[in-house]
PDB file of N, CA, C and O in Angstrom:
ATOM      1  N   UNK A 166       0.850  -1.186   0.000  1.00  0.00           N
ATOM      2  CA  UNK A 166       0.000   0.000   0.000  1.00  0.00           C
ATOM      3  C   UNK A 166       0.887   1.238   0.000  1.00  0.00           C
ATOM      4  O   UNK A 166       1.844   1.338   0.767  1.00  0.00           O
ATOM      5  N   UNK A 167       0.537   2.203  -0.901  1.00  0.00           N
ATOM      6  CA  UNK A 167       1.481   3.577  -1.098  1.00  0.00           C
ATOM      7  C   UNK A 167       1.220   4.053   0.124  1.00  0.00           C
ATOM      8  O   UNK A 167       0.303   3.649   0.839  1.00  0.00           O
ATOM      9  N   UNK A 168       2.165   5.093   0.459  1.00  0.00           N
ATOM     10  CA  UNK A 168       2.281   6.010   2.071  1.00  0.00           C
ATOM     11  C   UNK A 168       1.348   7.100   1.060  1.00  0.00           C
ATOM     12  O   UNK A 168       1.652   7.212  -0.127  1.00  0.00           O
ATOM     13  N   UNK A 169       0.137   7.919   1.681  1.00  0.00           N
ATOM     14  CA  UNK A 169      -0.395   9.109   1.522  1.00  0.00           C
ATOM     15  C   UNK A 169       0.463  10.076   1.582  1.00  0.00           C
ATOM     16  O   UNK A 169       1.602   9.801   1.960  1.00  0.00           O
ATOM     17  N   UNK A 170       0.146  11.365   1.243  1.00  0.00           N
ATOM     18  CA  UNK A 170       1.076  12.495   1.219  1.00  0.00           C
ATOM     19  C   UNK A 170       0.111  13.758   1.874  1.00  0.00           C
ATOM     20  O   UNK A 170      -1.093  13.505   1.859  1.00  0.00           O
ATOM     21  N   UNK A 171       0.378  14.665   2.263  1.00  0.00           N
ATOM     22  CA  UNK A 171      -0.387  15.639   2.252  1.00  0.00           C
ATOM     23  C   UNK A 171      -1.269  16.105   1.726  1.00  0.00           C
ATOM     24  O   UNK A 171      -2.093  16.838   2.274  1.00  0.00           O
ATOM     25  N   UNK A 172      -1.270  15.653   0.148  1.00  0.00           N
ATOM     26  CA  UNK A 172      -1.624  16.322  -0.594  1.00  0.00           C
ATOM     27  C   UNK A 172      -3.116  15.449  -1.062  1.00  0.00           C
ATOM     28  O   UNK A 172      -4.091  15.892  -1.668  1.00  0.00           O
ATOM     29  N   UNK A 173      -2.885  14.169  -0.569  1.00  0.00           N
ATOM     30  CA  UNK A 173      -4.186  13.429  -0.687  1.00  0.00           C
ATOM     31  C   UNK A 173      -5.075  13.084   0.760  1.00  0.00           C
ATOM     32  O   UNK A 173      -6.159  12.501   0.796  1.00  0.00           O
ATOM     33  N   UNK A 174      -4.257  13.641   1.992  1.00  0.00           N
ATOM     34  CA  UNK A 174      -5.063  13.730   2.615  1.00  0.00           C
ATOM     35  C   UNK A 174      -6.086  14.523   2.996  1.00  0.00           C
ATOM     36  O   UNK A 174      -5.791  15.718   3.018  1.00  0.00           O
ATOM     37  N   UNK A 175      -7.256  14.235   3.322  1.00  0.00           N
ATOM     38  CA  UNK A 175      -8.389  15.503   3.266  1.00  0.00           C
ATOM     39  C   UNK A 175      -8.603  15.987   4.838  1.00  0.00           C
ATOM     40  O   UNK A 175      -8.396  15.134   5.701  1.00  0.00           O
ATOM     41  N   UNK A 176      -8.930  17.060   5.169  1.00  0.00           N
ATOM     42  CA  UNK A 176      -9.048  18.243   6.179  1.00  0.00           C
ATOM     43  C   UNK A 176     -10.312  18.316   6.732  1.00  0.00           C
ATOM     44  O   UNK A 176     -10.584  18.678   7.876  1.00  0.00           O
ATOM     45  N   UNK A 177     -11.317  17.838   5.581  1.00  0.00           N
ATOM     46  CA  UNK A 177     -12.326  18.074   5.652  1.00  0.00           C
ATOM     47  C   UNK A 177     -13.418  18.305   7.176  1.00  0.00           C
ATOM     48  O   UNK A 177     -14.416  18.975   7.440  1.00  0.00           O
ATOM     49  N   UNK A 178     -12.672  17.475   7.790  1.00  0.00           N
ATOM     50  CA  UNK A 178     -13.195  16.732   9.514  1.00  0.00           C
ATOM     51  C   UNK A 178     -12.542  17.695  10.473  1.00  0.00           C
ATOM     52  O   UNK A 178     -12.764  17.642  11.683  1.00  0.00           O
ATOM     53  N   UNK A 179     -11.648  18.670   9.856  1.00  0.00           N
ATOM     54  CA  UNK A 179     -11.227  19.653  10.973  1.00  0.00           C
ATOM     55  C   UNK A 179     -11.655  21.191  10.759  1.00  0.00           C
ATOM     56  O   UNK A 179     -11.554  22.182  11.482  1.00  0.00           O
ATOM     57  N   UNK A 180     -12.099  21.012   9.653  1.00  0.00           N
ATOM     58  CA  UNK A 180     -12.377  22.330   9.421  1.00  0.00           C
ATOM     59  C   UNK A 180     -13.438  22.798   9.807  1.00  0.00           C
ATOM     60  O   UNK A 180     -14.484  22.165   9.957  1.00  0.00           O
ATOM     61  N   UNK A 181     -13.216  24.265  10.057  1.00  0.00           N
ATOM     62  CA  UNK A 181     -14.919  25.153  10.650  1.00  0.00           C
ATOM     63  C   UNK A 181     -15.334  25.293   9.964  1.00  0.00           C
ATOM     64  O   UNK A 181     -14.745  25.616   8.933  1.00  0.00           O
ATOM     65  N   UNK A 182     -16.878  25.133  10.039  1.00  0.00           N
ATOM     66  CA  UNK A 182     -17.938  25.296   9.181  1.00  0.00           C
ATOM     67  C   UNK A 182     -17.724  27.559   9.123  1.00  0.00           C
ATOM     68  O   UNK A 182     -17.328  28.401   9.929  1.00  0.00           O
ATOM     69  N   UNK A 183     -18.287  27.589   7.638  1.00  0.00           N
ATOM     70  CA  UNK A 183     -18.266  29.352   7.474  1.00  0.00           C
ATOM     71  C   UNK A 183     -19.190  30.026   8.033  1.00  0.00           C
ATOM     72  O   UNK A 183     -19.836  29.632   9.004  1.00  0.00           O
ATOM     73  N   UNK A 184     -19.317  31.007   7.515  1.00  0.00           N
ATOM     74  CA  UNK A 184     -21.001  31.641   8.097  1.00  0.00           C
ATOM     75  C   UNK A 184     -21.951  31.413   7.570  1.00  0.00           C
ATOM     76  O   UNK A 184     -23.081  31.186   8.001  1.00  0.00           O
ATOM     77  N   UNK A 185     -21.354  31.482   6.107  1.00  0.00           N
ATOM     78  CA  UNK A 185     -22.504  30.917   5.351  1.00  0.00           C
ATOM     79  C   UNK A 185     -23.143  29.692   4.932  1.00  0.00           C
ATOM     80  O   UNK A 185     -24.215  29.673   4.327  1.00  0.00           O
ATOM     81  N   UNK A 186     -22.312  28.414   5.337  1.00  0.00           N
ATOM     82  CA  UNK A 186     -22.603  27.105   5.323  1.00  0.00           C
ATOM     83  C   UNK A 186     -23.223  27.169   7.231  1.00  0.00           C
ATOM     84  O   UNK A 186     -23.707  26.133   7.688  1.00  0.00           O
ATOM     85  N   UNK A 187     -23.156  28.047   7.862  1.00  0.00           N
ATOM     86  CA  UNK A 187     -24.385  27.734   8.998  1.00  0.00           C
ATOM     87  C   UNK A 187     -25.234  28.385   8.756  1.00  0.00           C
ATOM     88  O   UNK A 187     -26.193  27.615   8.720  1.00  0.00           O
ATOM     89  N   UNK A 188     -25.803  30.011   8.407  1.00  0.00           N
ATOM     90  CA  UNK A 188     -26.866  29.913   7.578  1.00  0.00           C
ATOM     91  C   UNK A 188     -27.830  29.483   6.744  1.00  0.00           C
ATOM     92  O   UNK A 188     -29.061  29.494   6.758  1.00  0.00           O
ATOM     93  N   UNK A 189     -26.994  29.104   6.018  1.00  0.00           N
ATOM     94  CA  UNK A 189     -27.587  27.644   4.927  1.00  0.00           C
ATOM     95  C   UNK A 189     -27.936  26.794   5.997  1.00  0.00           C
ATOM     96  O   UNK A 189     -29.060  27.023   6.443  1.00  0.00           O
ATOM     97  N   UNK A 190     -27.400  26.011   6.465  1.00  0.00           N
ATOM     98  CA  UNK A 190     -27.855  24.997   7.636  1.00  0.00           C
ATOM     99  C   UNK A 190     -28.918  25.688   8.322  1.00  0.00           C
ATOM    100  O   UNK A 190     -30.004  25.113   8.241  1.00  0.00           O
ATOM    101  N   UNK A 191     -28.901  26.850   9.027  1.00  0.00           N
ATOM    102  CA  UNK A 191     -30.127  27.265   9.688  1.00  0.00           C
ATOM    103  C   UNK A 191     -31.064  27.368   8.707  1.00  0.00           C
ATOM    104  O   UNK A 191     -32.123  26.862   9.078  1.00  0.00           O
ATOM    105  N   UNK A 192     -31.118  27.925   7.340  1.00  0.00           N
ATOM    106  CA  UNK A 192     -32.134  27.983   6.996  1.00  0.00           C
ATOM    107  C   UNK A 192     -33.021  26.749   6.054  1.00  0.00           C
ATOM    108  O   UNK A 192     -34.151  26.803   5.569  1.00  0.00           O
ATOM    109  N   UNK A 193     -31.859  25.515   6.032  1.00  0.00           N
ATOM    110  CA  UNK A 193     -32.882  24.530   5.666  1.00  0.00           C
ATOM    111  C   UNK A 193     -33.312  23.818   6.584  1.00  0.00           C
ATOM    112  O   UNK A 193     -34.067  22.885   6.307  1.00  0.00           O
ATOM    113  N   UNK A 194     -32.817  24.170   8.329  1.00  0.00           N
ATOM    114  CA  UNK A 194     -33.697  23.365   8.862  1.00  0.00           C
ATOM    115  C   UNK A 194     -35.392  24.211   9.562  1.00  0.00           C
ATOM    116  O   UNK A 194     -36.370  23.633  10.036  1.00  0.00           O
ATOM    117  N   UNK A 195     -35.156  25.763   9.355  1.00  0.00           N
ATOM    118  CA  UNK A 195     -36.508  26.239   9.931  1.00  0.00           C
ATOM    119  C   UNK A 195     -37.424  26.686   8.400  1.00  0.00           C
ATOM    120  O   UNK A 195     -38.608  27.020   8.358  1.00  0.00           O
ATOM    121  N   UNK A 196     -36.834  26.613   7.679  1.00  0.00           N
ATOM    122  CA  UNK A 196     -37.955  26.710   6.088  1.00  0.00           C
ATOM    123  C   UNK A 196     -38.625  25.365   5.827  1.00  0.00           C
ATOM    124  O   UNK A 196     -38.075  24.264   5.856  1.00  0.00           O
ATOM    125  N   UNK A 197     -40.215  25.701   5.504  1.00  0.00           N
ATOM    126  CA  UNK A 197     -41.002  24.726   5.634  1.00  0.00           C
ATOM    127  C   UNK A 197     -40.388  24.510   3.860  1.00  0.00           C
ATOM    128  O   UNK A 197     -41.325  24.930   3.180  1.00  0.00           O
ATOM    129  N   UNK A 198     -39.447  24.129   3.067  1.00  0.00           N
ATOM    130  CA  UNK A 198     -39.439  23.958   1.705  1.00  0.00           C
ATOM    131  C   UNK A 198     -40.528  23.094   0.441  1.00  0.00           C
ATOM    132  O   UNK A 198     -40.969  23.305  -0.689  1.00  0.00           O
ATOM    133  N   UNK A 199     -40.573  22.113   1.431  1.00  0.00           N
ATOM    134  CA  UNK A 199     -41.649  20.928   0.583  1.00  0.00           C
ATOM    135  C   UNK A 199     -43.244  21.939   1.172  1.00  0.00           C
ATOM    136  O   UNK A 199     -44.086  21.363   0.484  1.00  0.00           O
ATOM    137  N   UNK A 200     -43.748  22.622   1.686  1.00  0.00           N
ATOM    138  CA  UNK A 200     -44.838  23.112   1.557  1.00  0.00           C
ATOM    139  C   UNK A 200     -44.893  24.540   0.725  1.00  0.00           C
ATOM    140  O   UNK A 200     -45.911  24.716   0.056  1.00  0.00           O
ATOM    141  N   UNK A 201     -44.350  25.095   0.718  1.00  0.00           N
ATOM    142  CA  UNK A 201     -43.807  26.222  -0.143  1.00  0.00           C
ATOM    143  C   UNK A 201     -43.601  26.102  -1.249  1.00  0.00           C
ATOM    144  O   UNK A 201     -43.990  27.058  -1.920  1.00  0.00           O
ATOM    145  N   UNK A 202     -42.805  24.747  -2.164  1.00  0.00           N
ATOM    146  CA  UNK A 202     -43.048  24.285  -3.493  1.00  0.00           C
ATOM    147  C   UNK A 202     -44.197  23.964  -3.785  1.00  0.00           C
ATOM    148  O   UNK A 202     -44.630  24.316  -4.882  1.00  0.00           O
ATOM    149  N   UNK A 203     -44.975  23.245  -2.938  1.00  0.00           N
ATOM    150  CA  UNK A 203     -46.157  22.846  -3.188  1.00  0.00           C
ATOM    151  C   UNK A 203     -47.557  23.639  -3.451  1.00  0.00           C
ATOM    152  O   UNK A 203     -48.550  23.333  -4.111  1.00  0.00           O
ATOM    153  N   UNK A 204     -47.155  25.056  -2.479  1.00  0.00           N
ATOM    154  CA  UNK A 204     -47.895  26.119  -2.814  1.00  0.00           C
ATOM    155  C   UNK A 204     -47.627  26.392  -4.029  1.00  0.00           C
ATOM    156  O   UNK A 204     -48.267  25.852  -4.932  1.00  0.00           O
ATOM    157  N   UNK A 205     -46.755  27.170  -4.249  1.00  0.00           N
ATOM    158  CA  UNK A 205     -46.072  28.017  -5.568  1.00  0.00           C
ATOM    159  C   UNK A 205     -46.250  27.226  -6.821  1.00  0.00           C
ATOM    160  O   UNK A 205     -46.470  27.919  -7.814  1.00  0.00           O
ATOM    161  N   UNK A 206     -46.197  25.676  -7.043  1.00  0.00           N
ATOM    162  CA  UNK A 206     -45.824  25.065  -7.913  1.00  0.00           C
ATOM    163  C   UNK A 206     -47.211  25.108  -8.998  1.00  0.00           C
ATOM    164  O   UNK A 206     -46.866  24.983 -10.173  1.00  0.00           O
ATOM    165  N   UNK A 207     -48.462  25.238  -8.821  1.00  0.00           N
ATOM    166  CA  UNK A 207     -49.216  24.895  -9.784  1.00  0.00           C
ATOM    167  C   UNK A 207     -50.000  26.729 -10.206  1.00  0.00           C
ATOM    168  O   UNK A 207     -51.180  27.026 -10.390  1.00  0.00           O
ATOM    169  N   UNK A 208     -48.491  27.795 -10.237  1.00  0.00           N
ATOM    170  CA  UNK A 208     -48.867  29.102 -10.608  1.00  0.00           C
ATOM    171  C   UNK A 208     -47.242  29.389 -11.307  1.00  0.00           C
ATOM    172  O   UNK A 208     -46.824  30.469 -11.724  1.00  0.00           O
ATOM    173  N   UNK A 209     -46.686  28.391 -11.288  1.00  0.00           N
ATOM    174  CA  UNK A 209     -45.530  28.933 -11.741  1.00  0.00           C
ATOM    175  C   UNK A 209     -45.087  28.471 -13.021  1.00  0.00           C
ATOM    176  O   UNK A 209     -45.491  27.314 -13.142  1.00  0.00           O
ATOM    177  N   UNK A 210     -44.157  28.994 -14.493  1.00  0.00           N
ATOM    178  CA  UNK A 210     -44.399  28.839 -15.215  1.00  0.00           C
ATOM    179  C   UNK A 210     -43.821  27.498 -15.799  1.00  0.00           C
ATOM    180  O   UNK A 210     -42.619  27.262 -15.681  1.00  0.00           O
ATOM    181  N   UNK A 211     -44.734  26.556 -16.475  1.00  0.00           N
ATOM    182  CA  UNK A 211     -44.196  25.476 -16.932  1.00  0.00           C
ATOM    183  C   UNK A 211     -43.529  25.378 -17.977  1.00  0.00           C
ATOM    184  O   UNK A 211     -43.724  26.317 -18.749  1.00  0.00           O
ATOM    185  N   UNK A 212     -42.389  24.167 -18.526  1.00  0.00           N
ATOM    186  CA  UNK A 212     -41.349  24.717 -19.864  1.00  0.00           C
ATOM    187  C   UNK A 212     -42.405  24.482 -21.063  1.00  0.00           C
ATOM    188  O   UNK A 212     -43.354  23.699 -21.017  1.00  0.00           O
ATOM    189  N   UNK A 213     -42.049  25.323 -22.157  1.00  0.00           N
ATOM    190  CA  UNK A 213     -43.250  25.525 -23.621  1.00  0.00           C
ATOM    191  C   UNK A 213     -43.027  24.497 -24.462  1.00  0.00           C
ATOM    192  O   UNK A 213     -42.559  23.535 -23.854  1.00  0.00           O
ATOM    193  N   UNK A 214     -43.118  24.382 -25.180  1.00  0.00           N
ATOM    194  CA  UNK A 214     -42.504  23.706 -26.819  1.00  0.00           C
ATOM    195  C   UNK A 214     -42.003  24.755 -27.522  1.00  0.00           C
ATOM    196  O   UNK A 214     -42.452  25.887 -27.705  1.00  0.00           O
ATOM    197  N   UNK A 215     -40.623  24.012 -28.035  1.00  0.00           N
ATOM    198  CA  UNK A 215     -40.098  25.446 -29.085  1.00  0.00           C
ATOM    199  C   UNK A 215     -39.166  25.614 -28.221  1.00  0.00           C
ATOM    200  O   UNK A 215     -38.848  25.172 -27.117  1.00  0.00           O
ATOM    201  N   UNK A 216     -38.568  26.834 -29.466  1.00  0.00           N
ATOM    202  CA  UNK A 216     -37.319  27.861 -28.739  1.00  0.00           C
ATOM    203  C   UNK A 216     -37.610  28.524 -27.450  1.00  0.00           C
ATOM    204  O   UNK A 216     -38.761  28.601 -27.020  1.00  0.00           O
ATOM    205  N   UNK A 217     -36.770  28.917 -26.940  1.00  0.00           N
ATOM    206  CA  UNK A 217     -36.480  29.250 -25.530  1.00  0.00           C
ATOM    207  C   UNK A 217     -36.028  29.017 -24.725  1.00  0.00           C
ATOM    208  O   UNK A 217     -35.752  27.818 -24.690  1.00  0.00           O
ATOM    209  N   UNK A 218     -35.786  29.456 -24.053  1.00  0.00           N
ATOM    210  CA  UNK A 218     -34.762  28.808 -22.260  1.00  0.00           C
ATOM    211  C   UNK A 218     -36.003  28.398 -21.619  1.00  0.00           C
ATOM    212  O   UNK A 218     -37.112  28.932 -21.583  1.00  0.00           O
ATOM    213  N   UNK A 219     -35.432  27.048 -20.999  1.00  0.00           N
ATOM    214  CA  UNK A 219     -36.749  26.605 -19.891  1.00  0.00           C
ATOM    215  C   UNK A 219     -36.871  27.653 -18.801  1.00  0.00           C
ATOM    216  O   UNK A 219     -36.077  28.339 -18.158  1.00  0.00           O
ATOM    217  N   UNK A 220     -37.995  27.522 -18.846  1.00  0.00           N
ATOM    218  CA  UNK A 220     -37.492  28.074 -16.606  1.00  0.00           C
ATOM    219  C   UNK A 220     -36.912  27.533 -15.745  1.00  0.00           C
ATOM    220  O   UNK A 220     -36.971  26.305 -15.692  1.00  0.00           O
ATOM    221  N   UNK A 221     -36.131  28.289 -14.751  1.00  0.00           N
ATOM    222  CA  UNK A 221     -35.474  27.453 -13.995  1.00  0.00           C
ATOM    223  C   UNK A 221     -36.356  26.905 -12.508  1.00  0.00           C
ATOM    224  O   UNK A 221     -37.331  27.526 -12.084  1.00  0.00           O
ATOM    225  N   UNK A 222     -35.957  25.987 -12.021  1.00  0.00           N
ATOM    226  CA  UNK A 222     -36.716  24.938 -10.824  1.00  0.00           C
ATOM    227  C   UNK A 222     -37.272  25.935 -10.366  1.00  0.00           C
ATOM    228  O   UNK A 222     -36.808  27.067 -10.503  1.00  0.00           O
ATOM    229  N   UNK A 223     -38.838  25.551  -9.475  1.00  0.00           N
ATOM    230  CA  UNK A 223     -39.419  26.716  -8.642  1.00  0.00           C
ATOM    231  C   UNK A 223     -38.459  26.097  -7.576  1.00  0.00           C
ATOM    232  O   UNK A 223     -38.029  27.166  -7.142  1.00  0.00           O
ATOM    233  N   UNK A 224     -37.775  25.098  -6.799  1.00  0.00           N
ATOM    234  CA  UNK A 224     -37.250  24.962  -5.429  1.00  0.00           C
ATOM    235  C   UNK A 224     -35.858  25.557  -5.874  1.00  0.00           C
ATOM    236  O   UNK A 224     -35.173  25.410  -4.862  1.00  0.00           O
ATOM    237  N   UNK A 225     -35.171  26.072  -6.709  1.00  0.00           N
ATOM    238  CA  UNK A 225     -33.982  26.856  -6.836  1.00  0.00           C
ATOM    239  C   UNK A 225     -34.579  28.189  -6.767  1.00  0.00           C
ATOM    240  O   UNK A 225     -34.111  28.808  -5.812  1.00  0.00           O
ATOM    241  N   UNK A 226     -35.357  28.790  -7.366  1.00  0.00           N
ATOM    242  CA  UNK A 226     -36.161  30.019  -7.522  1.00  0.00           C
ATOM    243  C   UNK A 226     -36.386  30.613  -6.183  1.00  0.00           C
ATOM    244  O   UNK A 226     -35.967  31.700  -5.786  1.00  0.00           O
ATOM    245  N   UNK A 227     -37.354  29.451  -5.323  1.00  0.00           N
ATOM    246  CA  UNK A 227     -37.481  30.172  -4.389  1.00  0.00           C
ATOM    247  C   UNK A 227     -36.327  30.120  -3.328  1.00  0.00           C
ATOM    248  O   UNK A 227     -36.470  30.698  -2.251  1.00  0.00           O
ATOM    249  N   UNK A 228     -35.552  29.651  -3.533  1.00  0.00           N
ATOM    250  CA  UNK A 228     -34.431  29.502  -2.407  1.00  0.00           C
ATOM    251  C   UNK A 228     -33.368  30.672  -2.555  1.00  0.00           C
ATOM    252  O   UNK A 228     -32.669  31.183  -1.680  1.00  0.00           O
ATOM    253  N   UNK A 229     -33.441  30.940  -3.858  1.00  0.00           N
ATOM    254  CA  UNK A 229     -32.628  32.398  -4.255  1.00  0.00           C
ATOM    255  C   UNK A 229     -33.762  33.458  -3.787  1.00  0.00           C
ATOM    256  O   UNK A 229     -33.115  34.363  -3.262  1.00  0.00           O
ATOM    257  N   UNK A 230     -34.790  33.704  -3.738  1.00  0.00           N
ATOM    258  CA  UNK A 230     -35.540  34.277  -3.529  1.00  0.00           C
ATOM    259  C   UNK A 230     -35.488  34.859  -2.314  1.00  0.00           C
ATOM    260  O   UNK A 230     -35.561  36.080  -2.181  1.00  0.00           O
ATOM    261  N   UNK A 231     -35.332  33.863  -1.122  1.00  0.00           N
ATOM    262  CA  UNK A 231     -35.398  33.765   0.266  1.00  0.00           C
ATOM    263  C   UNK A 231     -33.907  34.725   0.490  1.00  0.00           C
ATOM    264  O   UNK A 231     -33.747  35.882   0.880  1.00  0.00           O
ATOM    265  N   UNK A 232     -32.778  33.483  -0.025  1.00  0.00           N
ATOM    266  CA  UNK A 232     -31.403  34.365   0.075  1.00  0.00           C
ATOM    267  C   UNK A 232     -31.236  35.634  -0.064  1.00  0.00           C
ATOM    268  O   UNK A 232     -30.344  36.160   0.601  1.00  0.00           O
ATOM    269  N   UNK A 233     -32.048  36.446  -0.962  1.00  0.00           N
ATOM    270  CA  UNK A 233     -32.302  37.854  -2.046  1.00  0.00           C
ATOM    271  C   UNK A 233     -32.657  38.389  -0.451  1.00  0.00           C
ATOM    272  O   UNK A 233     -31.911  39.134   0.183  1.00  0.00           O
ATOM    273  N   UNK A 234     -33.708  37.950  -0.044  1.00  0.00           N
ATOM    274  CA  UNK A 234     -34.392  39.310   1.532  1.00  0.00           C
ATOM    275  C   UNK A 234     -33.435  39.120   2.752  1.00  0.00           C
ATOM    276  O   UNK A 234     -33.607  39.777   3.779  1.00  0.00           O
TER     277      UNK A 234
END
């Protein structure tokens, strides 16, 4: 078995979480998400036939949304 090097060992397990990966964490555990898609979802726009850009996910939409206020 090869000896590891620094460079393949990972940190991952020591490192502090940021501010913004506990934010994120706070806010997916007090956002009701699955009821909130479920609202929004049958007013929001579905992809057409034809040219155009689809729309993007209503659960990305509204999560930028939330981030935005």
């Amino acid at each position: 078995m090869p000896q590891q090097t620094f460079a393949k060992v990972t940190f991952e397990q020591y490192r502090k979480p940021t501010r913004r990966e506990r934010f994120l964490d706070e806010m997916n555990r007090v956002v009701p998400w699955a009821a909130l898609v479920a609202a929004i979802e049958p007013v929001y726009p579905k992809a057409a036939e034809g040219p155009g850009r689809p729309p993007v996910g209503v659960k990305r939409m509204l999560r930028l949304h939330c981030l935005q206020q």
